[in-house]
Structures are given as structure tokens and as C-alpha cells.
């Protein structure tokens, strides 16, 4: 078991599993709505997944434009009641196919906000790709169009996901299981 910054981290999805799944996801996405495709990565957690998936899309024959948006959920505790835009995209989405990329789909509030925002701005189609789907935590009727892995009800780190800004650099998705001895 890897030890990182004094913590035991049990790998849940290995770098090899993730890389293979990114190739499969890219092939699925190529078959979907991709006319004048704009990929929007939702920061911060999705940045590694988005980079790898975009490279897989390129290898599968797509050349999308890429944008980034930073959204924040805030409200009562960690449940988040309101979503606000911290950093918006610069591109016009009118009449375009948009692919939103995020690291994990849990409650669904942030991605539902992002999808509705793109439709309000005139997007033709808005699809969603997530590395992890933690459907047990869903609080909306939102489902992703493209899912890397179903995620058990664990707090996960690595591959862009963090706890207190730590562990984003890990090449795998893991679960912190305790302090190293």
C-alpha cells in the first residue's frame, strides 16, 4: 500500500485501469454529438482526467476546443445549496455541442447547474463525462452520459482529486485508510 505524506492510501483504480478506460470513453464520445465540439473542464478536480481524456479524444480523431470553468457550491455545511461561477469560460457556446468533464458526480448539483447554464447560453447539445460516478450520493435526477467507473461510497483522492489540496498528483484514484506507522 502506498504511503504518501504519512498516510496509507489504498488504490481503488490503478493508472492502467484509468488509461484503458479513457481510451474507451473517447471512443464512446466520438460516436456522440461532436459537431463543433467544445470541451469544458470543471476545475479544479477534473484537470488531470480532462487532460488525459482530451488526449484520448485526439487519438480517436477529434480536435475539440478546450475551455475551463471553476464553480463553487456553498451553503449549509458541505451539502452546498447554491452554485456560483468563480471563473467563467470565454467561448460562445451558441449552436455548439458541449462536453462537460468533471472528476466525480456525487450530488449532481454542480453538474446540473453547469449543464443548464450551457443550454441557457444556447448550446445545441450538452453531454457530461465523469471519471467517477458515486450514484449513492445523488440528490438530483442528473446522470452522466459517459462514466469512467462507478465509485463506492468512499472519500477518494488522487488523479486530480484532493483533500485539503493534497494528493492531487497521485497517478491513481485511492482511498486514505489511515496514518502510516
XYZ file of C-alpha atoms in Angstrom:
181
model
C 0.000 0.000 0.000
C 1.450 3.372 -0.965
C 2.336 5.805 1.802
C 2.004 9.475 0.828
C 2.637 12.332 3.240
C 2.352 9.967 6.187
C -0.988 8.495 5.038
C -1.775 4.983 3.857
C -3.608 5.204 0.544
C -5.275 2.107 -0.853
C -5.530 2.236 -4.673
C -9.108 1.921 -5.899
C -8.441 2.422 -9.626
C -4.900 1.953 -10.964
C -3.177 4.138 -13.558
C -3.501 1.282 -16.059
C -7.247 0.899 -15.452
C -7.771 4.637 -15.802
C -5.709 4.883 -19.011
C -7.605 1.998 -20.620
C -10.951 3.455 -19.606
C -10.015 6.880 -21.022
C -9.437 5.278 -24.426
C -12.832 3.538 -24.222
C -14.565 6.753 -23.141
C -13.004 8.650 -26.047
C -14.362 6.053 -28.471
C -17.835 6.407 -26.906
C -17.658 10.207 -27.087
C -16.588 10.153 -30.762
C -19.849 8.315 -31.519
C -21.929 11.016 -29.788
C -22.743 14.623 -30.671
C -19.376 16.165 -31.581
C -20.116 18.790 -34.231
C -18.042 21.908 -33.443
C -17.247 20.305 -30.069
C -16.299 22.469 -27.113
C -14.896 20.581 -24.131
C -15.270 22.358 -20.795
C -13.274 21.044 -17.861
C -14.757 21.855 -14.479
C -11.910 22.865 -12.198
C -10.180 22.023 -10.050
C -10.541 18.291 -9.553
C -11.013 17.312 -13.190
C -7.807 18.773 -14.598
C -5.811 15.521 -14.851
C -8.755 13.446 -16.073
C -9.660 16.142 -18.601
C -6.098 16.340 -19.950
C -5.857 12.581 -20.409
C -9.348 12.283 -21.885
C -8.721 15.157 -24.314
C -5.510 13.438 -25.496
C -7.520 10.221 -25.953
C -10.118 12.189 -27.941
C -7.317 13.471 -30.177
C -6.054 9.913 -30.720
C -9.640 8.907 -31.609
C -9.799 11.612 -34.278
C -11.429 14.577 -32.535
C -9.933 18.042 -32.265
C -12.204 19.872 -29.818
C -11.702 23.356 -28.488
C -10.997 23.321 -24.748
C -12.190 25.674 -22.021
C -12.185 25.732 -18.223
C -14.785 26.813 -15.705
C -14.480 26.989 -11.940
C -17.663 26.521 -9.958
C -18.247 26.581 -6.226
C -21.060 25.079 -4.180
C -21.742 26.770 -0.909
C -24.456 26.843 1.704
C -25.256 24.768 4.749
C -22.252 22.624 5.682
C -20.723 20.514 2.951
C -24.009 19.839 1.184
C -23.923 23.064 -0.827
C -27.137 24.870 -1.586
C -26.055 27.341 -4.254
C -23.616 27.033 -7.127
C -21.716 30.110 -8.238
C -19.267 30.777 -11.050
C -15.755 31.585 -9.830
C -14.110 31.619 -13.286
C -16.235 31.535 -16.424
C -15.436 30.344 -19.938
C -14.590 32.826 -22.695
C -16.173 30.955 -25.621
C -19.625 31.381 -27.082
C -21.499 28.067 -26.888
C -24.394 29.082 -29.142
C -25.302 26.227 -31.501
C -22.384 24.068 -30.350
C -22.050 20.596 -28.923
C -20.564 20.906 -25.436
C -18.895 18.172 -23.408
C -18.575 18.926 -19.699
C -15.800 16.990 -17.964
C -15.698 16.545 -14.204
C -13.840 14.276 -11.842
C -16.747 12.914 -9.832
C -20.536 13.033 -9.990
C -21.967 12.885 -6.482
C -24.985 15.029 -5.559
C -25.294 16.250 -9.141
C -25.986 19.876 -8.218
C -22.826 21.400 -9.704
C -23.001 19.477 -12.977
C -26.738 20.122 -13.293
C -26.038 23.847 -12.850
C -23.275 23.727 -15.476
C -25.414 21.821 -17.973
C -28.394 24.166 -17.531
C -26.073 27.188 -17.853
C -24.732 25.928 -21.192
C -28.265 25.319 -22.505
C -29.345 28.796 -21.325
C -26.413 30.199 -23.293
C -27.587 28.438 -26.454
C -25.656 25.159 -26.625
C -27.154 22.667 -29.078
C -26.201 19.590 -27.018
C -24.581 19.253 -23.608
C -23.137 15.900 -22.602
C -21.283 15.006 -19.427
C -18.215 12.824 -18.898
C -17.082 11.944 -15.386
C -14.273 9.764 -14.181
C -16.271 8.564 -11.184
C -19.997 8.213 -10.590
C -20.916 7.991 -6.920
C -24.608 7.399 -7.583
C -25.315 6.519 -3.955
C -24.877 10.262 -3.157
C -27.136 11.595 -5.961
C -29.556 14.351 -4.940
C -30.755 15.290 -8.428
C -32.089 13.399 -11.433
C -28.851 14.071 -13.330
C -26.910 11.210 -14.909
C -23.623 11.410 -16.797
C -23.526 10.387 -20.446
C -20.027 8.923 -20.138
C -18.779 7.311 -16.911
C -15.310 6.010 -16.225
C -16.095 3.985 -13.110
C -18.854 3.534 -10.581
C -17.398 4.711 -7.271
C -18.227 3.075 -3.948
C -19.145 5.402 -1.094
C -15.552 6.267 -0.157
C -13.805 9.606 0.073
C -11.327 9.348 -2.805
C -8.121 11.194 -3.629
C -5.611 11.226 -6.449
C -5.755 11.759 -10.190
C -6.687 15.404 -9.575
C -8.896 14.898 -6.526
C -7.709 16.195 -3.196
C -8.198 16.573 0.500
C -7.035 19.984 1.728
C -5.158 20.464 -1.591
C -3.083 17.307 -1.050
C -2.822 14.097 -3.106
C -3.925 15.577 -6.476
C -0.658 14.402 -8.070
C -1.220 10.691 -7.463
C -1.443 8.713 -10.736
C -4.264 6.553 -9.338
C -7.570 7.026 -7.509
C -7.233 5.901 -3.923
C -8.801 5.852 -0.500
C -6.974 7.213 2.547
C -7.109 4.338 5.020
C -5.209 5.932 7.906
C -1.881 7.155 9.123
C 1.265 5.264 8.180
C 3.038 3.590 11.040
